[in-house]
Each structure stands twice: as C-alpha cells, then as structure tokens.
C-alpha cells in the first residue's frame, strides 16, 4: 500500500513537471533565490559554529544544566538532555538525529527515544530570529516572540508526552563520552558536515517548494489557501507566502508560529529517513509536532495581546538589523535557560523537602 502511494505520487509529480516545465523551472529558481538570499546566509555560519560546539564537547557540558529536570519533567533519563540541547542550538533535524543515535548506543530505551522525538526536534534560533524575524518580517522583536513561543511550547509538549508509555523500561544511566579531537580536525569535520547539511536543507527546500507550487496550481487559486498548503509542505517558503498575505499582522504571526512548530513535510521526511532503520514509531513525533504548532501559535497570540507589534515602513539597515538580532539572541537564550534553571530549582527543592520529611 505504501509503495503504491509512493509510485502514484511520483508519477503525478513527474507528469506535472513534464507538462509544465516552464513553471517547474520558475519555481525552482525562486526556491534557489530564497536559499541564496535567506537560508544560506542565516544558517550556514550557524551550522559551523554549532558544529564546533558539538564536537568540542560544549553541548554535553551544557546538557548538564538540563539533566536534573529530564526525568521529572519529561520522563526521559539524563542522557536525553544532549538531544534536547542540540535541538535548540542547531535546529532541524539534529535533535531527531541525536535522539536516534542515543537509542542506537543504548543510552535511551525505545519508549524514551520515541518520547524524546516528540519535543527535541526544534528550529534553531538563528532561523527564527534571523531568517523569519529579521529577513522576512524585517523586525527582530518578531523573531524574539516567535522563538520564545517555539521553545516554551517545546517544553510543554515534552511535559505532556512524559505520560507516553510511562511504565516502560528506562535505559541505564550510562554517561556520554566526548571524543577529544584537535581544533584543526574539529574544524575540518564541522566544515564538511555543515556543507553537507546546507546542501541537504537547500535541496529539500527547492524540491518541496517546487512541488507545493505545482500542486497548488491544480487547485482553485487562493492566496490564503496557497500559503497554508506551502507551509504544510515546506515551512520556509510557506512563511514567506504567509508574510505577504493581506491579513492582519497578528494573524500572519500566529500562522507563521504554527508553521515553524509543525515544521512541514520537508522536515518530517528528513526525520523519517533518519528513524527508518531504528524501528521507532513516528506517531509520537507527528502528534508532538501538531501539538507544538498549536501551542506555539496560542502562546504567540497571548504575547501579541500583551505586546502588540507593527512592521517597520522602511527596511532596517544592516547595522540596525545586526544589532537587533544580536540582542534578541542574547535575550531569548537567557530567558530559555532561566526557565530551565527555575524548573530545576523547583524540582530540586521538592526533592530536598521530601527527603527531609522522610528523615524526620
């Protein structure tokens, strides 16, 4: 049945490209231009920097901050902290890749890996703050609002999924080891991986952007419907279309927040390719992304009610854009870690209180 669906889908898409080659080429050029102007400048340097943090062992060190809360909040043993941190730092689909690697090396049980997949695969800060906030909406504050909503909703989804197969076996608490490599070798590996990642991301964007536009041409022409379909298939192009809709800014931002949280079929296909050989169920992942998008859009709406935003009439200059992005990044990361540290403090206080009560 799955192969039949795949065959039919491939035949329909091939026929659409054959009978409308000029449109296929036009949409591919648009996608390549979007990659050139938005995706590569905003993501490639970040891929390199985040890769250095990963291979140097920083991610594992940062994960120590999250270890006290992983089991009480998410019902995942402390090793899952590294996947959550990498999902926040590097974005799609590194969180899912790390979760699968942890399961493969017996750092997580199967139910823990599936639970972790529901909330660890998130968009990176530079994409939301830079590509969406600064480049598409020309407002760094909008990037901050969307990123705060994105991270808070990821935490809430993780808390909800702590009840998924709650009684199943938890993997032994064996600690992760970081390979000690010289700086030159780290940079060489990171550069190669970053080039491969950006090519994969851009290739997926070009394909799904072209496919979504070809498919929407077969349907009744409607800008709102077109933007929604595009966001479901490939959220980068979808958000760009959403930003150009003739609806109010809060509506556009709520739709964009859902699109980033849900991630789109483009990202889901990458995750499916990663998880295929491990036999992990993708039901928690898909449901988790639906919840992520829904909760994120609700939080965005609440923030906009408290702090209304408007778009600038003129484009921001490079200096203002860079400064705004820098401070936005610092603000968002500080708030995110403050939330985690407060959670860890509350849980630790409860554990100490319970221990003292038992001793008494």
C-alpha positions as CSV (number, residue, x, y, z in Angstrom):
1,X,0.0,0.0,0.0
2,X,2.8,2.4,0.9
3,X,4.7,1.6,-2.3
4,X,1.5,2.1,-4.3
5,X,1.1,5.6,-2.8
6,X,4.7,6.4,-3.4
7,X,4.5,5.3,-7.0
8,X,1.3,7.2,-7.7
9,X,2.7,10.4,-6.0
10,X,6.0,10.2,-8.0
11,X,4.1,9.7,-11.3
12,X,1.8,12.6,-10.6
13,X,4.7,14.9,-9.7
14,X,6.7,13.8,-12.7
15,X,3.7,14.4,-15.0
16,X,3.2,17.8,-13.5
17,X,6.8,18.7,-14.2
18,X,6.8,17.2,-17.7
19,X,3.6,19.0,-18.8
20,X,4.5,22.3,-17.1
21,X,8.3,22.6,-17.4
22,X,8.3,26.4,-17.5
23,X,6.6,26.6,-14.2
24,X,8.8,23.9,-12.6
25,X,11.9,25.8,-13.7
26,X,10.4,29.1,-12.5
27,X,9.6,27.8,-9.0
28,X,12.9,26.1,-8.7
29,X,14.7,29.4,-9.5
30,X,12.5,31.1,-6.9
31,X,13.5,28.5,-4.3
32,X,17.2,28.8,-5.2
33,X,17.0,32.5,-4.8
34,X,15.3,32.2,-1.4
35,X,18.2,29.8,-0.4
36,X,20.7,32.3,-1.7
37,X,19.2,35.4,0.0
38,X,17.9,33.9,3.3
39,X,18.8,30.3,4.1
40,X,22.5,30.1,3.3
41,X,23.5,33.5,4.9
42,X,21.4,32.8,8.0
43,X,22.1,29.1,8.5
44,X,25.5,28.1,7.1
45,X,27.7,30.2,9.6
46,X,25.4,28.9,12.4
47,X,25.9,25.3,11.3
48,X,29.7,25.8,11.5
49,X,29.5,27.4,15.0
50,X,27.0,24.9,16.4
51,X,29.1,22.1,14.9
52,X,32.2,23.3,16.8
53,X,30.2,23.4,20.0
54,X,29.1,19.8,19.4
55,X,32.5,18.3,18.5
56,X,34.3,20.3,21.2
57,X,32.1,18.8,23.9
58,X,30.3,22.1,24.8
59,X,26.8,20.6,24.0
60,X,27.4,17.7,26.5
61,X,28.6,20.2,29.1
62,X,25.6,22.5,28.5
63,X,23.3,19.4,28.8
64,X,24.4,19.1,32.5
65,X,22.1,22.1,33.2
66,X,19.1,20.1,31.9
67,X,20.0,16.7,33.5
68,X,18.2,17.4,36.8
69,X,14.9,18.1,35.0
70,X,14.9,15.5,32.3
71,X,13.4,12.6,34.3
72,X,10.9,14.6,36.5
73,X,9.6,16.8,33.6
74,X,9.9,14.6,30.5
75,X,10.2,11.1,31.9
76,X,13.5,10.7,29.9
77,X,16.8,9.8,31.6
78,X,19.5,12.4,31.8
79,X,21.3,11.3,28.6
80,X,18.4,12.7,26.6
81,X,19.5,16.2,27.7
82,X,22.1,16.3,24.9
83,X,19.4,15.7,22.2
84,X,17.3,18.5,23.6
85,X,20.2,21.0,23.8
86,X,21.3,20.2,20.3
87,X,17.8,20.5,19.0
88,X,17.7,24.0,20.5
89,X,21.2,25.0,19.4
90,X,21.3,23.5,15.9
91,X,17.7,23.2,14.8
92,X,16.1,20.7,12.4
93,X,16.8,17.8,12.1
94,X,19.8,17.4,14.5
95,X,17.6,16.9,17.6
96,X,16.0,13.8,16.0
97,X,19.4,12.5,14.7
98,X,20.9,12.7,18.2
99,X,17.9,11.0,19.8
100,X,18.2,8.1,17.3
101,X,22.0,7.9,18.0
102,X,21.4,7.8,21.7
103,X,18.9,4.9,21.3
104,X,21.3,3.0,19.0
105,X,24.0,3.2,21.6
106,X,21.6,2.1,24.4
107,X,21.7,5.4,26.2
108,X,17.9,5.5,25.9
109,X,15.2,2.9,25.8
110,X,12.8,2.7,22.8
111,X,10.0,4.4,24.6
112,X,12.3,7.2,25.8
113,X,13.6,7.8,22.3
114,X,10.1,8.0,20.9
115,X,9.1,10.3,23.8
116,X,12.1,12.5,23.1
117,X,11.4,12.7,19.4
118,X,8.1,14.4,20.2
119,X,9.8,17.6,21.5
120,X,13.6,17.6,20.9
121,X,13.5,18.3,17.1
122,X,13.1,22.1,17.1
123,X,14.0,25.0,14.8
124,X,17.3,26.7,15.6
125,X,17.4,30.3,17.0
126,X,19.2,31.8,14.0
127,X,16.5,30.6,11.6
128,X,13.6,32.1,13.6
129,X,15.5,35.3,14.7
130,X,17.4,35.9,11.5
131,X,15.6,34.3,8.6
132,X,12.0,34.8,9.8
133,X,12.2,37.8,12.2
134,X,14.9,39.9,10.6
135,X,14.9,38.8,6.9
136,X,11.2,38.1,6.2
137,X,9.4,40.3,8.7
138,X,12.1,43.0,8.9
139,X,11.6,43.1,12.7
140,X,13.9,41.5,15.2
141,X,11.3,41.7,18.0
142,X,9.0,39.5,16.0
143,X,11.8,36.9,15.8
144,X,12.1,37.0,19.6
145,X,8.3,36.5,20.1
146,X,8.3,33.5,17.7
147,X,11.3,31.9,19.2
148,X,10.1,32.3,22.8
149,X,6.8,30.7,21.7
150,X,8.6,27.9,19.9
151,X,10.8,27.0,22.9
152,X,8.2,27.3,25.6
153,X,5.8,25.1,23.5
154,X,8.5,22.5,23.0
155,X,8.9,22.3,26.8
156,X,5.1,22.0,27.2
157,X,4.9,19.2,24.6
158,X,7.7,17.4,26.4
159,X,5.8,17.6,29.7
160,X,2.6,16.3,28.0
161,X,4.5,13.3,26.5
162,X,6.0,12.2,29.8
163,X,2.9,10.1,30.1
164,X,3.5,8.3,26.8
165,X,4.3,4.6,27.7
166,X,5.1,5.9,31.2
167,X,5.7,2.5,32.8
168,X,8.1,1.2,30.2
169,X,11.8,0.3,30.9
170,X,14.2,3.2,31.3
171,X,17.7,2.7,29.9
172,X,20.7,2.5,32.4
173,X,22.2,5.9,33.3
174,X,25.5,5.4,31.4
175,X,27.2,8.7,30.7
176,X,28.0,10.1,27.3
177,X,31.7,10.4,26.3
178,X,33.0,13.2,24.1
179,X,35.9,12.3,21.7
180,X,38.9,14.6,22.3
181,X,40.0,16.0,18.9
182,X,42.5,18.7,18.0
183,X,41.0,22.1,16.9
184,X,42.1,21.6,13.2
185,X,40.4,18.3,12.9
186,X,37.3,19.6,14.6
187,X,37.0,22.5,12.1
188,X,37.7,20.2,9.2
189,X,34.9,17.8,10.3
190,X,32.5,20.6,11.1
191,X,33.0,22.4,7.7
192,X,32.4,19.2,5.8
193,X,29.3,18.4,7.8
194,X,28.0,21.9,7.5
195,X,28.4,21.9,3.7
196,X,26.5,18.6,3.6
197,X,23.8,19.9,5.9
198,X,23.2,23.2,4.0
199,X,23.1,21.3,0.6
200,X,20.6,18.9,2.1
201,X,18.5,21.6,3.5
202,X,18.5,23.7,0.3
203,X,17.9,20.7,-1.8
204,X,14.8,19.7,0.3
205,X,13.6,23.3,0.1
206,X,13.9,23.5,-3.7
207,X,12.1,20.2,-4.2
208,X,9.2,20.8,-1.8
209,X,8.8,24.5,-2.8
210,X,8.5,23.5,-6.4
211,X,6.2,20.6,-5.6
212,X,3.9,22.7,-3.4
213,X,3.6,25.4,-6.1
214,X,2.9,22.9,-8.8
215,X,0.2,21.2,-6.7
216,X,-1.5,24.5,-5.8
217,X,-1.7,25.4,-9.4
218,X,-4.0,22.4,-9.9
219,X,-6.3,23.8,-7.1
220,X,-8.6,26.8,-7.1
221,X,-6.4,29.9,-6.9
222,X,-6.5,31.5,-3.4
223,X,-3.5,33.2,-1.7
224,X,-4.5,32.2,1.8
225,X,-5.0,28.5,0.8
226,X,-1.8,28.6,-1.2
227,X,0.2,29.8,1.8
228,X,-1.3,27.2,4.1
229,X,-0.5,24.3,1.7
230,X,3.0,25.6,1.1
231,X,3.6,25.9,4.9
232,X,2.4,22.3,5.5
233,X,4.8,21.0,2.8
234,X,7.8,23.3,3.2
235,X,7.6,25.8,6.0
236,X,10.3,28.3,4.9
237,X,8.6,29.1,1.6
238,X,5.2,28.9,3.4
239,X,6.2,31.5,5.9
240,X,7.4,33.8,3.2
241,X,4.0,33.5,1.5
242,X,2.2,34.0,4.8
243,X,4.1,37.2,5.4
244,X,2.7,38.6,2.2
245,X,-0.9,37.8,2.9
246,X,-3.4,40.7,3.1
247,X,-4.5,39.9,6.6
248,X,-3.5,41.5,9.9
249,X,0.0,41.1,11.3
250,X,-1.2,39.0,14.4
251,X,-2.9,36.5,12.1
252,X,0.3,36.2,9.9
253,X,2.5,35.7,13.0
254,X,0.2,33.1,14.5
255,X,0.2,31.2,11.2
256,X,4.0,31.5,11.0
257,X,4.3,30.3,14.6
258,X,2.3,27.2,13.8
259,X,4.3,26.6,10.6
260,X,7.6,26.7,12.4
261,X,6.3,24.5,15.2
262,X,4.8,21.9,12.9
263,X,8.0,22.1,10.7
264,X,6.3,20.8,7.5
265,X,6.6,17.6,5.4
266,X,10.0,18.6,4.2
267,X,11.5,18.2,7.7
268,X,9.3,15.2,8.5
269,X,10.7,13.4,5.5
270,X,14.2,14.0,6.8
271,X,13.3,12.7,10.2
272,X,11.6,9.6,8.7
273,X,14.8,8.9,6.7
274,X,16.8,9.1,10.0
275,X,14.5,6.9,12.1
276,X,13.7,4.3,9.5
277,X,16.5,1.9,10.4
278,X,15.8,2.0,14.1
279,X,12.2,0.8,14.1
280,X,10.9,3.8,16.2
281,X,7.3,4.7,16.0
282,X,6.7,8.1,14.4
283,X,3.2,8.6,15.9
284,X,4.5,10.4,19.0
285,X,6.7,12.6,16.7
286,X,3.9,13.6,14.3
287,X,1.4,14.2,17.1
288,X,4.1,16.1,19.0
289,X,4.7,18.4,16.1
290,X,1.0,19.1,15.7
291,X,0.8,19.9,19.4
292,X,3.9,22.0,19.1
293,X,2.5,24.1,16.3
294,X,-0.9,24.6,18.0
295,X,0.6,25.5,21.4
296,X,3.2,27.8,19.9
297,X,0.5,29.7,17.9
298,X,-1.6,30.1,21.0
299,X,1.4,31.4,23.0
300,X,2.3,33.8,20.2
301,X,-1.3,35.2,20.2
302,X,-1.1,35.7,24.0
303,X,2.2,37.6,23.7
304,X,0.9,39.7,20.9
305,X,-2.2,40.6,23.0
306,X,0.2,41.8,25.8
307,X,2.8,43.3,23.5
308,X,1.3,44.4,20.1
309,X,3.8,44.6,17.2
310,X,3.9,46.6,14.0
311,X,6.0,46.2,10.9
312,X,8.6,48.9,10.0
313,X,7.6,51.1,7.0
314,X,11.2,51.1,5.8
315,X,13.6,48.2,5.7
316,X,16.1,48.0,8.5
317,X,19.7,48.9,7.8
318,X,22.4,46.3,8.1
319,X,23.8,47.8,11.3
320,X,20.4,48.1,13.0
321,X,19.5,44.6,11.8
322,X,22.7,43.1,13.1
323,X,22.4,44.9,16.5
324,X,18.8,43.9,16.9
325,X,19.5,40.3,16.1
326,X,22.4,40.1,18.5
327,X,20.5,41.5,21.4
328,X,17.4,39.4,20.5
329,X,19.6,36.2,20.5
330,X,21.1,37.1,24.0
331,X,17.6,37.8,25.4
332,X,15.9,34.7,24.1
333,X,18.7,32.3,25.1
334,X,18.9,33.9,28.6
335,X,15.1,33.6,29.1
336,X,15.1,30.0,27.9
337,X,17.9,28.9,30.2
338,X,16.3,30.9,33.1
339,X,13.1,28.8,32.6
340,X,15.1,25.6,32.8
341,X,17.1,26.7,35.8
342,X,13.9,27.7,37.6
343,X,12.4,24.4,36.9
344,X,15.5,22.6,38.1
345,X,15.5,24.7,41.3
346,X,11.8,24.0,42.0
347,X,12.2,20.2,41.4
348,X,15.4,20.0,43.5
349,X,13.7,21.9,46.3
350,X,10.7,19.5,46.2
351,X,13.1,16.5,46.3
352,X,15.1,18.0,49.3
353,X,11.8,18.7,51.1
354,X,10.6,15.2,50.6
355,X,13.9,13.7,51.7
356,X,13.9,15.9,54.9
357,X,10.3,14.8,55.5
358,X,11.3,11.1,55.2
359,X,14.3,11.6,57.5
360,X,12.1,13.3,60.1
